[in-house]
CSV table of C-alpha atoms in Angstrom, one decimal:
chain,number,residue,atom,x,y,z
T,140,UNK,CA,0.0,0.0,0.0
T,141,UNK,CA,1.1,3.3,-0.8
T,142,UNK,CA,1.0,6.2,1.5
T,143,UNK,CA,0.0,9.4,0.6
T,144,UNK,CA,-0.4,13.3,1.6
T,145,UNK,CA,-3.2,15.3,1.5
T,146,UNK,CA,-3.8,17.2,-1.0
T,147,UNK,CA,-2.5,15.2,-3.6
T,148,UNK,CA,0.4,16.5,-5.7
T,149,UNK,CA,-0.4,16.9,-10.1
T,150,UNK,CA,2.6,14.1,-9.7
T,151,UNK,CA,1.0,12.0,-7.5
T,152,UNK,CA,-2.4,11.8,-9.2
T,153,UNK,CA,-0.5,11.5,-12.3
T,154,UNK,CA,1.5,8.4,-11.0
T,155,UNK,CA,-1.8,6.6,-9.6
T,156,UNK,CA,-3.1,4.0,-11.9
T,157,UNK,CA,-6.5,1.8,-11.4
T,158,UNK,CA,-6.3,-1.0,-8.8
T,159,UNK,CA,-3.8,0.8,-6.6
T,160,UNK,CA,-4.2,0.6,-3.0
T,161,UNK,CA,-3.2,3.7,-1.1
T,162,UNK,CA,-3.3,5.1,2.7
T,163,UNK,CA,-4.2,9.2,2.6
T,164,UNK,CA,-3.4,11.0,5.7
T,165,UNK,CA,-4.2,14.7,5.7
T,166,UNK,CA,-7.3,16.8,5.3
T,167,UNK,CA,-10.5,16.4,3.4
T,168,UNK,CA,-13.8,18.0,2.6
T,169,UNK,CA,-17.1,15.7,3.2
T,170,UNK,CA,-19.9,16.7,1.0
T,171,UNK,CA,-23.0,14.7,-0.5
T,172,UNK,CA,-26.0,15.6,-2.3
T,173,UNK,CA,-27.2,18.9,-0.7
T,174,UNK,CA,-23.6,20.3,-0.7
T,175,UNK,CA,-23.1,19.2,-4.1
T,176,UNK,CA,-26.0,20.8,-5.0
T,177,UNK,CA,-25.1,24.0,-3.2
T,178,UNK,CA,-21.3,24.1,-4.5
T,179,UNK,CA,-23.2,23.7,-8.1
T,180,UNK,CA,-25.8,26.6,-7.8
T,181,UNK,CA,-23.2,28.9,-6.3
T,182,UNK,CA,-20.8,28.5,-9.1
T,183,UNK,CA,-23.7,28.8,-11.9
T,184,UNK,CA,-24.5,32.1,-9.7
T,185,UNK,CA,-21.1,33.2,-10.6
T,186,UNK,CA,-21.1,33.4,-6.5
T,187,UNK,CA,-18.2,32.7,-4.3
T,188,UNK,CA,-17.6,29.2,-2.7
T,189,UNK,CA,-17.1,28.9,0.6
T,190,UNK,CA,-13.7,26.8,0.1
T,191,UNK,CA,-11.4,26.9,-2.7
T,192,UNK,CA,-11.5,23.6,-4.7
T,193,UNK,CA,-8.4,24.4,-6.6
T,194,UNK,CA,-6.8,20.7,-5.8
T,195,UNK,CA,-9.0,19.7,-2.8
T,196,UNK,CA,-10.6,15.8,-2.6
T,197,UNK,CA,-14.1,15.4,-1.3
T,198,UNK,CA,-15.4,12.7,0.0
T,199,UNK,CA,-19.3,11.5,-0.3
T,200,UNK,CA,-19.4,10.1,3.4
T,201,UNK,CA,-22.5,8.5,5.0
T,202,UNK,CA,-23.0,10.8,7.8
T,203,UNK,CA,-23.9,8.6,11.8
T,204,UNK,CA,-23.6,10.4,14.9
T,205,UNK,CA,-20.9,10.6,17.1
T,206,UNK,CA,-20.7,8.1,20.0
T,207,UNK,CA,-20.2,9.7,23.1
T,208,UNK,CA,-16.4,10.2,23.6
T,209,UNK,CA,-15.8,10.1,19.9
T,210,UNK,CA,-14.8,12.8,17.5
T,211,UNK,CA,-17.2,10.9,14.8
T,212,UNK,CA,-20.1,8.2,14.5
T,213,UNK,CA,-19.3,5.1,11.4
T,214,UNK,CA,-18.3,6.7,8.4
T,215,UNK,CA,-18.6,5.2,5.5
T,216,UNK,CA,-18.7,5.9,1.8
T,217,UNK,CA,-21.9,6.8,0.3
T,218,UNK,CA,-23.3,6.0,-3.6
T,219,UNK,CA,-21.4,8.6,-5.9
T,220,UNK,CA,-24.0,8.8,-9.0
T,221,UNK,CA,-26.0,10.7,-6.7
T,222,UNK,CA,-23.1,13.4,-7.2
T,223,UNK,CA,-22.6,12.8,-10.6
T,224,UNK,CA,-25.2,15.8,-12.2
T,225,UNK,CA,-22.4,18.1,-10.5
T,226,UNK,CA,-19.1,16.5,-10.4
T,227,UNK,CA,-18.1,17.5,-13.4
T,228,UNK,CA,-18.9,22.0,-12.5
T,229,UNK,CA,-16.3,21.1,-9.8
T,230,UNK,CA,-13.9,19.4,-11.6
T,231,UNK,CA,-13.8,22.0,-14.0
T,232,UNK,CA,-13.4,24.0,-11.1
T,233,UNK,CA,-10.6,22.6,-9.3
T,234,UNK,CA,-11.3,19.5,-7.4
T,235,UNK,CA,-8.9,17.0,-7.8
T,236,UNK,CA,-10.0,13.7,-5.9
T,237,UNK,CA,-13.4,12.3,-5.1
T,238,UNK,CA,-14.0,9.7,-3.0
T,239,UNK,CA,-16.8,7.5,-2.6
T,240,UNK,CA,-18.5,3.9,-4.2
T,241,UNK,CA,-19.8,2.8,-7.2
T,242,UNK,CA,-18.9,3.5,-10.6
T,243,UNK,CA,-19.2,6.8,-12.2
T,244,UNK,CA,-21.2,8.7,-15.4
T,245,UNK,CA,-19.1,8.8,-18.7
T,246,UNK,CA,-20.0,12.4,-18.1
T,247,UNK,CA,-17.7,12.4,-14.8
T,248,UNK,CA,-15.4,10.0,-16.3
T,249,UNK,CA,-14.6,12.9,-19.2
T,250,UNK,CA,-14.0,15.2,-16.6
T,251,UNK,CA,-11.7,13.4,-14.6
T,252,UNK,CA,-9.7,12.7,-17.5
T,253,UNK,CA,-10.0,16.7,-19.1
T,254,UNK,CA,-8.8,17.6,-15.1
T,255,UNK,CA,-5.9,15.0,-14.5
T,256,UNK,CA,-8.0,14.0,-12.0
T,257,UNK,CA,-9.2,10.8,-10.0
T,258,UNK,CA,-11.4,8.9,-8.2
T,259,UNK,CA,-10.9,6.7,-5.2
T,260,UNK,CA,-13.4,4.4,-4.1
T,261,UNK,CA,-13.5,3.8,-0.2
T,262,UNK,CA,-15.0,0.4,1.1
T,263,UNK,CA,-18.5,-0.2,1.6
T,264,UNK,CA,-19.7,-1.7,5.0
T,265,UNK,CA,-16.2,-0.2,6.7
T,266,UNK,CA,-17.2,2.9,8.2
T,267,UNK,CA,-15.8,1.9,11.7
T,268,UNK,CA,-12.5,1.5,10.0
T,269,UNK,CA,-13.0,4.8,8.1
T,270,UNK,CA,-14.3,6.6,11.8
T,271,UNK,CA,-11.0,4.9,13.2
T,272,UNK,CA,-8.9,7.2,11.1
T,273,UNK,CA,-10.6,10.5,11.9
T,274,UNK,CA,-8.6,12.9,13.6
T,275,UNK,CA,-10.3,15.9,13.6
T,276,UNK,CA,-13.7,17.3,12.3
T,277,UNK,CA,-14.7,21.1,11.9
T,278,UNK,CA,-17.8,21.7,9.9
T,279,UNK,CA,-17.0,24.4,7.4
T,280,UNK,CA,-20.2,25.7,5.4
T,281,UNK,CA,-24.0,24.5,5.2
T,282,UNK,CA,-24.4,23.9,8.9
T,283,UNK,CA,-28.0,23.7,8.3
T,284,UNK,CA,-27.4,20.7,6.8
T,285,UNK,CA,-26.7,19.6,10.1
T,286,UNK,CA,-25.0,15.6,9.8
T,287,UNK,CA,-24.8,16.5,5.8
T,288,UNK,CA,-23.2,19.9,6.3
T,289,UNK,CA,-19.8,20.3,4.6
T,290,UNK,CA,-16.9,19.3,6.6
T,291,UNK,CA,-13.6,19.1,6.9
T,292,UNK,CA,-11.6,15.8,8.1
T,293,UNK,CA,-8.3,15.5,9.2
T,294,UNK,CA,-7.5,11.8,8.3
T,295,UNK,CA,-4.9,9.6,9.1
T,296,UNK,CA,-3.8,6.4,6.7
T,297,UNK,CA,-8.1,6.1,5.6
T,298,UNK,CA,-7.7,3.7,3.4
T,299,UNK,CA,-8.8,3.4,-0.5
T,300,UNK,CA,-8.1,1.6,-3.9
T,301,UNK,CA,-8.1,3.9,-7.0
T,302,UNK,CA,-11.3,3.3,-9.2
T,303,UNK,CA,-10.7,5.6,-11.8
T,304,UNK,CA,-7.4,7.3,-13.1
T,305,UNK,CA,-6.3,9.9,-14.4
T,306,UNK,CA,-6.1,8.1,-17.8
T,307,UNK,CA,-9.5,7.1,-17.6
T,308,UNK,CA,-7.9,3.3,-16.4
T,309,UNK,CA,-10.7,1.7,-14.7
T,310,UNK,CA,-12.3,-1.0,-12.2
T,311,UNK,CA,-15.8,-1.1,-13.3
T,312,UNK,CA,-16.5,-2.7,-16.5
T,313,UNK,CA,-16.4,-0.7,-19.7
């Protein structure tokens, strides 16, 4: 397994090729449907976002709450095609890594390719594992949202294969 830093490098997306495992340690946005959906309106608005994307990685997490004594309740992937009507606005935007399950549209599969971009898929039924590498959470934007606001994670070897490259190399069937 490879270990990586948050945010990835150009280099290191470059050098990441489908089927790879790899550790990320470092910080990450959470976002799913409703923050898509508000990242997406805010840029058609020509509005300001309230983070930079330029070469951030979000991650579609399945929000639970937090146990007491725990910084964060299971946290596992979520179903990314629920993202997909917006993924590509934020590509072309600047993000550089999404994270979450299931294969993606050819539409998002374009843009990850037009971006030098990629996406990791985390592992489905693991959220323990995934809250065991939490190390910090702030929520940054949305807090009406309340469980689905838009946070940040600080992560520590959260572990992931990559589903789709930078090259469009691929584990879901063609």
């Amino acid at each position: 397994m490879r270990e990586l830093l948050l945010p990835l490098s150009s280099e290191d997306i470059a050098s990441l090729k489908a089927y790879d495992q790899v550790f990320l340690t470092g910080s990450l946005y959470v976002g799913r449907d409703q923050v898509h959906k508000r990242l997406y309106e805010l840029l058609q608005q020509e509005k300001s976002l309230p983070i930079s994307l330029e070469g951030e990685t979000i991650y579609y997490m399945g929000p639970s709450p937090a146990p007491e004594g725990k910084l964060i309740g299971s946290c596992g992937p979520t179903t990314s095609a629920r993202m997909d009507p917006f993924s590509p606005l934020l590509l072309d935007r600047g993000l550089k890594v999404m994270i979450g399950k299931g294969p993606r549209s050819k539409e998002v599969a374009s843009a990850i390719k037009r971006n030098k971009a990629v996406y990791l898929q985390a592992f489905g039924g693991c959220g323990a594992l995934y809250a065991s590498t939490v190390r910090a959470v702030t929520t940054v934007a949305f807090s009406d949202l309340g469980p689905e606001a838009l946070l940040r994670l600080e992560v520590e070897k959260f572990p992931v294969i990559v589903a789709i490259d930078s090259q469009l190399g691929s584990v879901f069937p063609q």
